[in-house]
Each structure stands twice: as C-alpha cells, then as structure tokens.
Amino acid sequence: MIEARRLHILRAVADHRTVTAAAAALYLTPSAVSQQLAALEQETGHRLVERGAKGVRLTPAGEILLSHTNAVLAQLERAEAELAAYDSGEAGTVTVAAFATGINLVVAPALSRLALSAPGIRLRVRDAEGDASLPMLLDRQVDVAVAVEYRGAPPADDPRLTHLPLYAEPFDAVVPVAHRLAGADEVPLAELAKDPWIGPYPGNPCHDVVVLACEHAGFQPRLEHSSDDFRAVVSLAAADAGVALVPRSALHGTDLTGVVVRPVDGAAPTRRVFAAVRRGAEEHPLIRPVLDALGEAARS
C-alpha cells in the first residue's frame, strides 16, 4: 500500500530537484525525506530517484508514479472539499499569496466582499512575488495563489493546479520629462534601444515581460538599475536615471512628478494575472467563495 504522504514528498522532490530544498519546503529534515523516499521505493518495488552532482532526478519509474501522484493528490483535495462541505464549511481561514499590486487590485477588495457575503471566512494574506506564490501553493504553505504568467511557470493545464484568469493589463513606458520622446503620443520601444533601463530583478515575472518586449523590438535592454518596487523604478526615472516599462495598475497612486507616462506604440507588453489552487480544491466550501470574490473584484 502506497502512503499518500510519501507521494507528497515525491512531488516536492520532483518540483525542487534537491532533497534539501524539498525538505525545507515540507518542514522536514533531509534525512526524513530520504527515509520516506526509500520507504516509497520499497513499497513500489522500484527505484524512483537518482542522485547526481546537480541534484535529484526521477527515474522512468518515478516519472510514471509522479503522473499518478498528481491525479491521486487532486482526488484527495476533492475528498477534503466534499468532507468540508458535508460539515458545512462556513467558517475557517484561507491563506492567499499575492504580489503587492494584486493585493491592491483584487485581494483587498475580495476581503471586503467576503466580510459581507461569507463573514465566517477569514483571509490571511501573504505578500509574494508573482513567481513565488505558485511554489508556496504546491508546497501547501498557502491555499490560493494570485500569480502572473511568466517563462517557466506551470501552464494552465498543469495537472497539479486549477487556474482562474483574473485580469490582464498593459505596460506603459515611463520616461523622464526631459526625454526626447516625452512629447510623443505613443513610445516606440525600438527608439529606446540605446537608453539606460530601470526594471525588476531577473526572476520577477515583470522582468521577463520587459526583456521579451524589448527583444521583439529588436534589442536587449541595458538594465542599469534594478528594483522590484515600481515606486522606486518611477523615482529613478524621475531622476533621469533611465527609462522603464511599468504595469499600468502599478502607476496608480504613484508620484509621477518628473516623469511622463505614455502607451507603447503597437502591441503593448501585457501582464496576465490569475488565481490558482491545487487541483481538486477549487470546490472546497472555504476556497470557492474566495475564488468567486477574487473574480468579482477583477471584473469590477
């Protein structure tokens, strides 16, 4: 008989690629993870992982078991949801991880809506960049992730997750008031090829959007300054340190003194935001109202 908790460990090792990282995510010791993997191999009668200089990878048998693991764990999530529904599930805590602008745009409004429509549900919010919330969700540190599409992100049909699209927003060009394109109605990105740039750090999904947009315009941006705080990005642009692309919602409430904000000429780079839960949990009586409230907040 295969124990479900060992399947959680197998998936964590597959996700994180090292026993040490998987152990940290699961709040276990590396030796405990190794012991559970060994027990799982004994239960299945197959070698499931191979250790190398670059970490751990699954054997072909391990990959087969992982494909079933995703289905089994999703079904367990559904079982928990139905049991919670049986017990009414009208009160409890749901933990949501979201990036700062997502908190402002949809999470905080959803919290206000839930206070009226489902007062028994308490939201606990965790600030996490768009690429950090999905690993937190898969590691069961949070119940809902508000995330951004990015290179390397789990796709919408990932068997571990259920996606709910929330909103998409364009990036606008931010240039100093004295910039040669400050008077333009729209800013062609190719015209900024020789400028110094200000942008998020690599790893931040918005960094990927900026770099890809510039690549499509025919150049690699020369990133002179880096910050994941768009207020800091705008302040640096106001100080004539460079130019930037900033999500439109991140400009709301930001001091724009010293800069000019213009739409991008042509197809604007876009940030696509979605909510995600572990597959099978989408109908949990605590999580469903949260997803509905997030969707309503996004539509309004």
mmCIF file with all atom_site columns, N, CA and C in Angstrom, residues 135-205:
data_model
loop_
_atom_site.group_PDB
_atom_site.id
_atom_site.type_symbol
_atom_site.label_atom_id
_atom_site.label_alt_id
_atom_site.label_comp_id
_atom_site.label_asym_id
_atom_site.label_entity_id
_atom_site.label_seq_id
_atom_site.pdbx_PDB_ins_code
_atom_site.Cartn_x
_atom_site.Cartn_y
_atom_site.Cartn_z
_atom_site.occupancy
_atom_site.B_iso_or_equiv
_atom_site.pdbx_formal_charge
_atom_site.auth_seq_id
_atom_site.auth_comp_id
_atom_site.auth_asym_id
_atom_site.auth_atom_id
_atom_site.pdbx_PDB_model_num
ATOM 1   N N  . PRO A 1 135 ? 5.003  28.094 -6.137  1.00 0.00 ? 135 PRO A N  1
ATOM 2   C CA . PRO A 1 135 ? 5.689  27.098 -5.305  1.00 0.00 ? 135 PRO A CA 1
ATOM 3   C C  . PRO A 1 135 ? 5.130  27.034 -3.889  1.00 0.00 ? 135 PRO A C  1
ATOM 4   N N  . MET A 1 136 ? 4.751  28.180 -3.321  1.00 0.00 ? 136 MET A N  1
ATOM 5   C CA . MET A 1 136 ? 4.145  28.183 -1.979  1.00 0.00 ? 136 MET A CA 1
ATOM 6   C C  . MET A 1 136 ? 2.843  27.390 -1.988  1.00 0.00 ? 136 MET A C  1
ATOM 7   N N  . LEU A 1 137 ? 2.065  27.538 -3.059  1.00 0.00 ? 137 LEU A N  1
ATOM 8   C CA . LEU A 1 137 ? 0.810  26.805 -3.176  1.00 0.00 ? 137 LEU A CA 1
ATOM 9   C C  . LEU A 1 137 ? 1.060  25.303 -3.279  1.00 0.00 ? 137 LEU A C  1
ATOM 10  N N  . LEU A 1 138 ? 1.978  24.914 -4.149  1.00 0.00 ? 138 LEU A N  1
ATOM 11  C CA . LEU A 1 138 ? 2.260  23.494 -4.341  1.00 0.00 ? 138 LEU A CA 1
ATOM 12  C C  . LEU A 1 138 ? 2.856  22.858 -3.092  1.00 0.00 ? 138 LEU A C  1
ATOM 13  N N  . ASP A 1 139 ? 3.572  23.646 -2.313  1.00 0.00 ? 139 ASP A N  1
ATOM 14  C CA . ASP A 1 139 ? 4.153  23.140 -1.061  1.00 0.00 ? 139 ASP A CA 1
ATOM 15  C C  . ASP A 1 139 ? 3.177  23.225 0.107   1.00 0.00 ? 139 ASP A C  1
ATOM 16  N N  . ARG A 1 140 ? 1.937  23.624 -0.193  1.00 0.00 ? 140 ARG A N  1
ATOM 17  C CA . ARG A 1 140 ? 0.857  23.670 0.796   1.00 0.00 ? 140 ARG A CA 1
ATOM 18  C C  . ARG A 1 140 ? 1.103  24.708 1.896   1.00 0.00 ? 140 ARG A C  1
ATOM 19  N N  . GLN A 1 141 ? 1.892  25.728 1.570   1.00 0.00 ? 141 GLN A N  1
ATOM 20  C CA . GLN A 1 141 ? 2.088  26.823 2.516   1.00 0.00 ? 141 GLN A CA 1
ATOM 21  C C  . GLN A 1 141 ? 0.938  27.817 2.445   1.00 0.00 ? 141 GLN A C  1
ATOM 22  N N  . VAL A 1 142 ? 0.250  27.869 1.315   1.00 0.00 ? 142 VAL A N  1
ATOM 23  C CA . VAL A 1 142 ? -0.920 28.739 1.139   1.00 0.00 ? 142 VAL A CA 1
ATOM 24  C C  . VAL A 1 142 ? -2.001 27.939 0.428   1.00 0.00 ? 142 VAL A C  1
ATOM 25  N N  . ASP A 1 143 ? -3.222 28.483 0.436   1.00 0.00 ? 143 ASP A N  1
ATOM 26  C CA . ASP A 1 143 ? -4.367 27.805 -0.182  1.00 0.00 ? 143 ASP A CA 1
ATOM 27  C C  . ASP A 1 143 ? -4.694 28.348 -1.565  1.00 0.00 ? 143 ASP A C  1
ATOM 28  N N  . VAL A 1 144 ? -4.390 29.633 -1.785  1.00 0.00 ? 144 VAL A N  1
ATOM 29  C CA . VAL A 1 144 ? -4.677 30.292 -3.064  1.00 0.00 ? 144 VAL A CA 1
ATOM 30  C C  . VAL A 1 144 ? -3.471 31.141 -3.433  1.00 0.00 ? 144 VAL A C  1
ATOM 31  N N  . ALA A 1 145 ? -3.105 31.130 -4.704  1.00 0.00 ? 145 ALA A N  1
ATOM 32  C CA . ALA A 1 145 ? -2.025 31.981 -5.201  1.00 0.00 ? 145 ALA A CA 1
ATOM 33  C C  . ALA A 1 145 ? -2.585 32.921 -6.257  1.00 0.00 ? 145 ALA A C  1
ATOM 34  N N  . VAL A 1 146 ? -2.281 34.200 -6.118  1.00 0.00 ? 146 VAL A N  1
ATOM 35  C CA . VAL A 1 146 ? -2.557 35.163 -7.186  1.00 0.00 ? 146 VAL A CA 1
ATOM 36  C C  . VAL A 1 146 ? -1.222 35.419 -7.867  1.00 0.00 ? 146 VAL A C  1
ATOM 37  N N  . ALA A 1 147 ? -1.103 34.954 -9.094  1.00 0.00 ? 147 ALA A N  1
ATOM 38  C CA . ALA A 1 147 ? 0.195  34.885 -9.758  1.00 0.00 ? 147 ALA A CA 1
ATOM 39  C C  . ALA A 1 147 ? 0.131  35.512 -11.143 1.00 0.00 ? 147 ALA A C  1
ATOM 40  N N  . VAL A 1 148 ? 1.290  35.579 -11.768 1.00 0.00 ? 148 VAL A N  1
ATOM 41  C CA . VAL A 1 148 ? 1.454  36.191 -13.078 1.00 0.00 ? 148 VAL A CA 1
ATOM 42  C C  . VAL A 1 148 ? 2.049  35.166 -14.028 1.00 0.00 ? 148 VAL A C  1
ATOM 43  N N  . GLU A 1 149 ? 1.576  35.159 -15.269 1.00 0.00 ? 149 GLU A N  1
ATOM 44  C CA . GLU A 1 149 ? 2.198  34.286 -16.269 1.00 0.00 ? 149 GLU A CA 1
ATOM 45  C C  . GLU A 1 149 ? 3.642  34.715 -16.499 1.00 0.00 ? 149 GLU A C  1
ATOM 46  N N  . TYR A 1 150 ? 4.545  33.739 -16.555 1.00 0.00 ? 150 TYR A N  1
ATOM 47  C CA . TYR A 1 150 ? 5.949  34.040 -16.792 1.00 0.00 ? 150 TYR A CA 1
ATOM 48  C C  . TYR A 1 150 ? 6.621  32.815 -17.405 1.00 0.00 ? 150 TYR A C  1
ATOM 49  N N  . ARG A 1 151 ? 7.776  33.051 -18.005 1.00 0.00 ? 151 ARG A N  1
ATOM 50  C CA . ARG A 1 151 ? 8.513  31.943 -18.596 1.00 0.00 ? 151 ARG A CA 1
ATOM 51  C C  . ARG A 1 151 ? 8.871  30.937 -17.511 1.00 0.00 ? 151 ARG A C  1
ATOM 52  N N  . GLY A 1 152 ? 8.559  29.671 -17.739 1.00 0.00 ? 152 GLY A N  1
ATOM 53  C CA . GLY A 1 152 ? 8.857  28.645 -16.752 1.00 0.00 ? 152 GLY A CA 1
ATOM 54  C C  . GLY A 1 152 ? 7.741  28.388 -15.774 1.00 0.00 ? 152 GLY A C  1
ATOM 55  N N  . ALA A 1 153 ? 6.654  29.187 -15.833 1.00 0.00 ? 153 ALA A N  1
ATOM 56  C CA . ALA A 1 153 ? 5.529  28.974 -14.919 1.00 0.00 ? 153 ALA A CA 1
ATOM 57  C C  . ALA A 1 153 ? 4.777  27.705 -15.313 1.00 0.00 ? 153 ALA A C  1
ATOM 58  N N  . PRO A 1 154 ? 4.175  27.011 -14.345 1.00 0.00 ? 154 PRO A N  1
ATOM 59  C CA . PRO A 1 154 ? 3.331  25.871 -14.706 1.00 0.00 ? 154 PRO A CA 1
ATOM 60  C C  . PRO A 1 154 ? 2.226  26.312 -15.655 1.00 0.00 ? 154 PRO A C  1
ATOM 61  N N  . PRO A 1 155 ? 1.989  25.596 -16.734 1.00 0.00 ? 155 PRO A N  1
ATOM 62  C CA . PRO A 1 155 ? 0.968  26.013 -17.709 1.00 0.00 ? 155 PRO A CA 1
ATOM 63  C C  . PRO A 1 155 ? -0.439 25.860 -17.145 1.00 0.00 ? 155 PRO A C  1
ATOM 64  N N  . ALA A 1 156 ? -1.405 26.421 -17.852 1.00 0.00 ? 156 ALA A N  1
ATOM 65  C CA . ALA A 1 156 ? -2.791 26.399 -17.389 1.00 0.00 ? 156 ALA A CA 1
ATOM 66  C C  . ALA A 1 156 ? -3.332 24.976 -17.266 1.00 0.00 ? 156 ALA A C  1
ATOM 67  N N  . ASP A 1 157 ? -2.788 24.034 -18.044 1.00 0.00 ? 157 ASP A N  1
ATOM 68  C CA . ASP A 1 157 ? -3.269 22.655 -17.984 1.00 0.00 ? 157 ASP A CA 1
ATOM 69  C C  . ASP A 1 157 ? -2.403 21.776 -17.089 1.00 0.00 ? 157 ASP A C  1
ATOM 70  N N  . ASP A 1 158 ? -1.579 22.380 -16.244 1.00 0.00 ? 158 ASP A N  1
ATOM 71  C CA . ASP A 1 158 ? -0.755 21.606 -15.312 1.00 0.00 ? 158 ASP A CA 1
ATOM 72  C C  . ASP A 1 158 ? -1.670 20.739 -14.438 1.00 0.00 ? 158 ASP A C  1
ATOM 73  N N  . PRO A 1 159 ? -1.401 19.425 -14.343 1.00 0.00 ? 159 PRO A N  1
ATOM 74  C CA . PRO A 1 159 ? -2.319 18.549 -13.606 1.00 0.00 ? 159 PRO A CA 1
ATOM 75  C C  . PRO A 1 159 ? -2.342 18.800 -12.104 1.00 0.00 ? 159 PRO A C  1
ATOM 76  N N  . ARG A 1 160 ? -1.403 19.608 -11.611 1.00 0.00 ? 160 ARG A N  1
ATOM 77  C CA . ARG A 1 160 ? -1.365 19.883 -10.172 1.00 0.00 ? 160 ARG A CA 1
ATOM 78  C C  . ARG A 1 160 ? -2.241 21.062 -9.779  1.00 0.00 ? 160 ARG A C  1
ATOM 79  N N  . LEU A 1 161 ? -2.657 21.885 -10.751 1.00 0.00 ? 161 LEU A N  1
ATOM 80  C CA . LEU A 1 161 ? -3.264 23.169 -10.447 1.00 0.00 ? 161 LEU A CA 1
ATOM 81  C C  . LEU A 1 161 ? -4.551 23.402 -11.233 1.00 0.00 ? 161 LEU A C  1
ATOM 82  N N  . THR A 1 162 ? -5.411 24.247 -10.669 1.00 0.00 ? 162 THR A N  1
ATOM 83  C CA . THR A 1 162 ? -6.564 24.789 -11.386 1.00 0.00 ? 162 THR A CA 1
ATOM 84  C C  . THR A 1 162 ? -6.398 26.299 -11.448 1.00 0.00 ? 162 THR A C  1
ATOM 85  N N  . HIS A 1 163 ? -6.515 26.864 -12.657 1.00 0.00 ? 163 HIS A N  1
ATOM 86  C CA . HIS A 1 163 ? -6.314 28.303 -12.894 1.00 0.00 ? 163 HIS A CA 1
ATOM 87  C C  . HIS A 1 163 ? -7.651 29.009 -13.043 1.00 0.00 ? 163 HIS A C  1
ATOM 88  N N  . LEU A 1 164 ? -7.711 30.248 -12.544 1.00 0.00 ? 164 LEU A N  1
ATOM 89  C CA . LEU A 1 164 ? -8.837 31.138 -12.779 1.00 0.00 ? 164 LEU A CA 1
ATOM 90  C C  . LEU A 1 164 ? -8.283 32.464 -13.285 1.00 0.00 ? 164 LEU A C  1
ATOM 91  N N  . PRO A 1 165 ? -8.431 32.778 -14.595 1.00 0.00 ? 165 PRO A N  1
ATOM 92  C CA . PRO A 1 165 ? -7.938 34.066 -15.092 1.00 0.00 ? 165 PRO A CA 1
ATOM 93  C C  . PRO A 1 165 ? -8.626 35.216 -14.363 1.00 0.00 ? 165 PRO A C  1
ATOM 94  N N  . LEU A 1 166 ? -7.851 36.246 -13.996 1.00 0.00 ? 166 LEU A N  1
ATOM 95  C CA . LEU A 1 166 ? -8.406 37.394 -13.282 1.00 0.00 ? 166 LEU A CA 1
ATOM 96  C C  . LEU A 1 166 ? -8.419 38.640 -14.158 1.00 0.00 ? 166 LEU A C  1
ATOM 97  N N  . TYR A 1 167 ? -7.259 39.082 -14.613 1.00 0.00 ? 167 TYR A N  1
ATOM 98  C CA . TYR A 1 167 ? -7.229 40.285 -15.447 1.00 0.00 ? 167 TYR A CA 1
ATOM 99  C C  . TYR A 1 167 ? -5.912 40.343 -16.215 1.00 0.00 ? 167 TYR A C  1
ATOM 100 N N  . ALA A 1 168 ? -5.896 41.169 -17.229 1.00 0.00 ? 168 ALA A N  1
ATOM 101 C CA . ALA A 1 168 ? -4.671 41.452 -17.994 1.00 0.00 ? 168 ALA A CA 1
ATOM 102 C C  . ALA A 1 168 ? -4.530 42.957 -18.086 1.00 0.00 ? 168 ALA A C  1
ATOM 103 N N  . GLU A 1 169 ? -3.308 43.431 -17.997 1.00 0.00 ? 169 GLU A N  1
ATOM 104 C CA . GLU A 1 169 ? -3.080 44.885 -18.060 1.00 0.00 ? 169 GLU A CA 1
ATOM 105 C C  . GLU A 1 169 ? -1.822 45.182 -18.865 1.00 0.00 ? 169 GLU A C  1
ATOM 106 N N  . PRO A 1 170 ? -1.823 46.291 -19.593 1.00 0.00 ? 170 PRO A N  1
ATOM 107 C CA . PRO A 1 170 ? -0.654 46.651 -20.389 1.00 0.00 ? 170 PRO A CA 1
ATOM 108 C C  . PRO A 1 170 ? 0.433  47.288 -19.542 1.00 0.00 ? 170 PRO A C  1
ATOM 109 N N  . PHE A 1 171 ? 1.642  47.267 -20.053 1.00 0.00 ? 171 PHE A N  1
ATOM 110 C CA . PHE A 1 171 ? 2.747  48.038 -19.504 1.00 0.00 ? 171 PHE A CA 1
ATOM 111 C C  . PHE A 1 171 ? 2.832  49.358 -20.266 1.00 0.00 ? 171 PHE A C  1
ATOM 112 N N  . ASP A 1 172 ? 3.059  50.441 -19.549 1.00 0.00 ? 172 ASP A N  1
ATOM 113 C CA . ASP A 1 172 ? 3.258  51.748 -20.169 1.00 0.00 ? 172 ASP A CA 1
ATOM 114 C C  . ASP A 1 172 ? 4.732  52.146 -20.080 1.00 0.00 ? 172 ASP A C  1
ATOM 115 N N  . ALA A 1 173 ? 5.163  52.962 -21.025 1.00 0.00 ? 173 ALA A N  1
ATOM 116 C CA . ALA A 1 173 ? 6.526  53.494 -20.989 1.00 0.00 ? 173 ALA A CA 1
ATOM 117 C C  . ALA A 1 173 ? 6.581  54.662 -20.020 1.00 0.00 ? 173 ALA A C  1
ATOM 118 N N  . VAL A 1 174 ? 7.617  54.683 -19.194 1.00 0.00 ? 174 VAL A N  1
ATOM 119 C CA . VAL A 1 174 ? 7.854  55.776 -18.247 1.00 0.00 ? 174 VAL A CA 1
ATOM 120 C C  . VAL A 1 174 ? 9.213  56.379 -18.594 1.00 0.00 ? 174 VAL A C  1
ATOM 121 N N  . VAL A 1 175 ? 9.208  57.667 -18.954 1.00 0.00 ? 175 VAL A N  1
ATOM 122 C CA . VAL A 1 175 ? 10.450 58.337 -19.348 1.00 0.00 ? 175 VAL A CA 1
ATOM 123 C C  . VAL A 1 175 ? 10.565 59.655 -18.584 1.00 0.00 ? 175 VAL A C  1
ATOM 124 N N  . PRO A 1 176 ? 11.787 60.159 -18.370 1.00 0.00 ? 176 PRO A N  1
ATOM 125 C CA . PRO A 1 176 ? 11.948 61.462 -17.703 1.00 0.00 ? 176 PRO A CA 1
ATOM 126 C C  . PRO A 1 176 ? 11.287 62.574 -18.514 1.00 0.00 ? 176 PRO A C  1
ATOM 127 N N  . VAL A 1 177 ? 10.871 63.638 -17.838 1.00 0.00 ? 177 VAL A N  1
ATOM 128 C CA . VAL A 1 177 ? 10.173 64.731 -18.529 1.00 0.00 ? 177 VAL A CA 1
ATOM 129 C C  . VAL A 1 177 ? 11.049 65.387 -19.592 1.00 0.00 ? 177 VAL A C  1
ATOM 130 N N  . ALA A 1 178 ? 12.361 65.308 -19.419 1.00 0.00 ? 178 ALA A N  1
ATOM 131 C CA . ALA A 1 178 ? 13.264 65.923 -20.394 1.00 0.00 ? 178 ALA A CA 1
ATOM 132 C C  . ALA A 1 178 ? 13.651 64.960 -21.517 1.00 0.00 ? 178 ALA A C  1
ATOM 133 N N  . HIS A 1 179 ? 13.110 63.752 -21.520 1.00 0.00 ? 179 HIS A N  1
ATOM 134 C CA . HIS A 1 179 ? 13.460 62.758 -22.526 1.00 0.00 ? 179 HIS A CA 1
ATOM 135 C C  . HIS A 1 179 ? 12.994 63.214 -23.911 1.00 0.00 ? 179 HIS A C  1
ATOM 136 N N  . ARG A 1 180 ? 13.722 62.823 -24.924 1.00 0.00 ? 180 ARG A N  1
ATOM 137 C CA . ARG A 1 180 ? 13.427 63.246 -26.295 1.00 0.00 ? 180 ARG A CA 1
ATOM 138 C C  . ARG A 1 180 ? 12.059 62.757 -26.776 1.00 0.00 ? 180 ARG A C  1
ATOM 139 N N  . LEU A 1 181 ? 11.506 61.670 -26.149 1.00 0.00 ? 181 LEU A N  1
ATOM 140 C CA . LEU A 1 181 ? 10.208 61.138 -26.565 1.00 0.00 ? 181 LEU A CA 1
ATOM 141 C C  . LEU A 1 181 ? 9.088  61.537 -25.611 1.00 0.00 ? 181 LEU A C  1
ATOM 142 N N  . ALA A 1 182 ? 9.373  62.452 -24.692 1.00 0.00 ? 182 ALA A N  1
ATOM 143 C CA . ALA A 1 182 ? 8.366  62.826 -23.701 1.00 0.00 ? 182 ALA A CA 1
ATOM 144 C C  . ALA A 1 182 ? 7.139  63.451 -24.339 1.00 0.00 ? 182 ALA A C  1
ATOM 145 N N  . GLY A 1 183 ? 7.285  64.062 -25.498 1.00 0.00 ? 183 GLY A N  1
ATOM 146 C CA . GLY A 1 183 ? 6.151  64.697 -26.158 1.00 0.00 ? 183 GLY A CA 1
ATOM 147 C C  . GLY A 1 183 ? 5.393  63.801 -27.106 1.00 0.00 ? 183 GLY A C  1
ATOM 148 N N  . ALA A 1 184 ? 5.846  62.561 -27.276 1.00 0.00 ? 184 ALA A N  1
ATOM 149 C CA . ALA A 1 184 ? 5.180  61.646 -28.208 1.00 0.00 ? 184 ALA A CA 1
ATOM 150 C C  . ALA A 1 184 ? 3.863  61.148 -27.627 1.00 0.00 ? 184 ALA A C  1
ATOM 151 N N  . ASP A 1 185 ? 2.904  60.887 -28.509 1.00 0.00 ? 185 ASP A N  1
ATOM 152 C CA . ASP A 1 185 ? 1.632  60.319 -28.056 1.00 0.00 ? 185 ASP A CA 1
ATOM 153 C C  . ASP A 1 185 ? 1.804  58.864 -27.635 1.00 0.00 ? 185 ASP A C  1
ATOM 154 N N  . GLU A 1 186 ? 2.656  58.146 -28.365 1.00 0.00 ? 186 GLU A N  1
ATOM 155 C CA . GLU A 1 186 ? 2.985  56.758 -28.048 1.00 0.00 ? 186 GLU A CA 1
ATOM 156 C C  . GLU A 1 186 ? 4.492  56.588 -28.200 1.00 0.00 ? 186 GLU A C  1
ATOM 157 N N  . VAL A 1 187 ? 5.061  55.646 -27.449 1.00 0.00 ? 187 VAL A N  1
ATOM 158 C CA . VAL A 1 187 ? 6.509  55.458 -27.465 1.00 0.00 ? 187 VAL A CA 1
ATOM 159 C C  . VAL A 1 187 ? 6.855  54.168 -28.197 1.00 0.00 ? 187 VAL A C  1
ATOM 160 N N  . PRO A 1 188 ? 7.562  54.241 -29.338 1.00 0.00 ? 188 PRO A N  1
ATOM 161 C CA . PRO A 1 188 ? 8.059  53.023 -29.994 1.00 0.00 ? 188 PRO A CA 1
ATOM 162 C C  . PRO A 1 188 ? 9.227  52.453 -29.181 1.00 0.00 ? 188 PRO A C  1
ATOM 163 N N  . LEU A 1 189 ? 9.138  51.212 -28.782 1.00 0.00 ? 189 LEU A N  1
ATOM 164 C CA . LEU A 1 189 ? 10.190 50.641 -27.940 1.00 0.00 ? 189 LEU A CA 1
ATOM 165 C C  . LEU A 1 189 ? 11.549 50.657 -28.641 1.00 0.00 ? 189 LEU A C  1
ATOM 166 N N  . ALA A 1 190 ? 11.556 50.452 -29.943 1.00 0.00 ? 190 ALA A N  1
ATOM 167 C CA . ALA A 1 190 ? 12.831 50.428 -30.665 1.00 0.00 ? 190 ALA A CA 1
ATOM 168 C C  . ALA A 1 190 ? 13.598 51.733 -30.510 1.00 0.00 ? 190 ALA A C  1
ATOM 169 N N  . GLU A 1 191 ? 12.868 52.827 -30.264 1.00 0.00 ? 191 GLU A N  1
ATOM 170 C CA . GLU A 1 191 ? 13.526 54.122 -30.096 1.00 0.00 ? 191 GLU A CA 1
ATOM 171 C C  . GLU A 1 191 ? 14.240 54.241 -28.744 1.00 0.00 ? 191 GLU A C  1
ATOM 172 N N  . LEU A 1 192 ? 14.024 53.244 -27.850 1.00 0.00 ? 192 LEU A N  1
ATOM 173 C CA . LEU A 1 192 ? 14.663 53.274 -26.531 1.00 0.00 ? 192 LEU A CA 1
ATOM 174 C C  . LEU A 1 192 ? 15.829 52.299 -26.433 1.00 0.00 ? 192 LEU A C  1
ATOM 175 N N  . ALA A 1 193 ? 16.267 51.795 -27.589 1.00 0.00 ? 193 ALA A N  1
ATOM 176 C CA . ALA A 1 193 ? 17.297 50.748 -27.586 1.00 0.00 ? 193 ALA A CA 1
ATOM 177 C C  . ALA A 1 193 ? 18.614 51.218 -26.965 1.00 0.00 ? 193 ALA A C  1
ATOM 178 N N  . LYS A 1 194 ? 18.950 52.483 -27.106 1.00 0.00 ? 194 LYS A N  1
ATOM 179 C CA . LYS A 1 194 ? 20.240 52.970 -26.620 1.00 0.00 ? 194 LYS A CA 1
ATOM 180 C C  . LYS A 1 194 ? 20.143 53.626 -25.240 1.00 0.00 ? 194 LYS A C  1
ATOM 181 N N  . ASP A 1 195 ? 18.950 53.679 -24.678 1.00 0.00 ? 195 ASP A N  1
ATOM 182 C CA . ASP A 1 195 ? 18.773 54.294 -23.360 1.00 0.00 ? 195 ASP A CA 1
ATOM 183 C C  . ASP A 1 195 ? 19.176 53.326 -22.252 1.00 0.00 ? 195 ASP A C  1
ATOM 184 N N  . PRO A 1 196 ? 19.603 53.862 -21.112 1.00 0.00 ? 196 PRO A N  1
ATOM 185 C CA . PRO A 1 196 ? 19.711 53.011 -19.923 1.00 0.00 ? 196 PRO A CA 1
ATOM 186 C C  . PRO A 1 196 ? 18.312 52.658 -19.432 1.00 0.00 ? 196 PRO A C  1
ATOM 187 N N  . TRP A 1 197 ? 18.170 51.461 -18.854 1.00 0.00 ? 197 TRP A N  1
ATOM 188 C CA . TRP A 1 197 ? 16.859 50.985 -18.422 1.00 0.00 ? 197 TRP A CA 1
ATOM 189 C C  . TRP A 1 197 ? 16.832 50.761 -16.914 1.00 0.00 ? 197 TRP A C  1
ATOM 190 N N  . ILE A 1 198 ? 15.629 50.859 -16.370 1.00 0.00 ? 198 ILE A N  1
ATOM 191 C CA . ILE A 1 198 ? 15.357 50.558 -14.970 1.00 0.00 ? 198 ILE A CA 1
ATOM 192 C C  . ILE A 1 198 ? 14.282 49.470 -14.957 1.00 0.00 ? 198 ILE A C  1
ATOM 193 N N  . GLY A 1 199 ? 14.484 48.427 -14.179 1.00 0.00 ? 199 GLY A N  1
ATOM 194 C CA . GLY A 1 199 ? 13.485 47.360 -14.189 1.00 0.00 ? 199 GLY A CA 1
ATOM 195 C C  . GLY A 1 199 ? 13.618 46.394 -13.048 1.00 0.00 ? 199 GLY A C  1
ATOM 196 N N  . PRO A 1 200 ? 12.700 45.434 -12.960 1.00 0.00 ? 200 PRO A N  1
ATOM 197 C CA . PRO A 1 200 ? 12.740 44.441 -11.897 1.00 0.00 ? 200 PRO A CA 1
ATOM 198 C C  . PRO A 1 200 ? 13.937 43.502 -12.045 1.00 0.00 ? 200 PRO A C  1
ATOM 199 N N  . TYR A 1 201 ? 14.244 42.814 -10.966 1.00 0.00 ? 201 TYR A N  1
ATOM 200 C CA . TYR A 1 201 ? 15.332 41.846 -10.970 1.00 0.00 ? 201 TYR A CA 1
ATOM 201 C C  . TYR A 1 201 ? 14.966 40.624 -11.805 1.00 0.00 ? 201 TYR A C  1
ATOM 202 N N  . PRO A 1 202 ? 15.962 39.939 -12.387 1.00 0.00 ? 202 PRO A N  1
ATOM 203 C CA . PRO A 1 202 ? 15.690 38.654 -13.037 1.00 0.00 ? 202 PRO A CA 1
ATOM 204 C C  . PRO A 1 202 ? 15.019 37.707 -12.037 1.00 0.00 ? 202 PRO A C  1
ATOM 205 N N  . GLY A 1 203 ? 14.041 36.952 -12.526 1.00 0.00 ? 203 GLY A N  1
ATOM 206 C CA . GLY A 1 203 ? 13.261 36.098 -11.645 1.00 0.00 ? 203 GLY A CA 1
ATOM 207 C C  . GLY A 1 203 ? 11.886 36.674 -11.382 1.00 0.00 ? 203 GLY A C  1
ATOM 208 N N  . ASN A 1 204 ? 11.791 37.988 -11.378 1.00 0.00 ? 204 ASN A N  1
ATOM 209 C CA . ASN A 1 204 ? 10.490 38.639 -11.270 1.00 0.00 ? 204 ASN A CA 1
ATOM 210 C C  . ASN A 1 204 ? 9.780  38.493 -12.624 1.00 0.00 ? 204 ASN A C  1
ATOM 211 N N  . PRO A 1 205 ? 8.530  38.025 -12.646 1.00 0.00 ? 205 PRO A N  1
ATOM 212 C CA . PRO A 1 205 ? 7.839  37.854 -13.935 1.00 0.00 ? 205 PRO A CA 1
ATOM 213 C C  . PRO A 1 205 ? 7.816  39.120 -14.786 1.00 0.00 ? 205 PRO A C  1
#
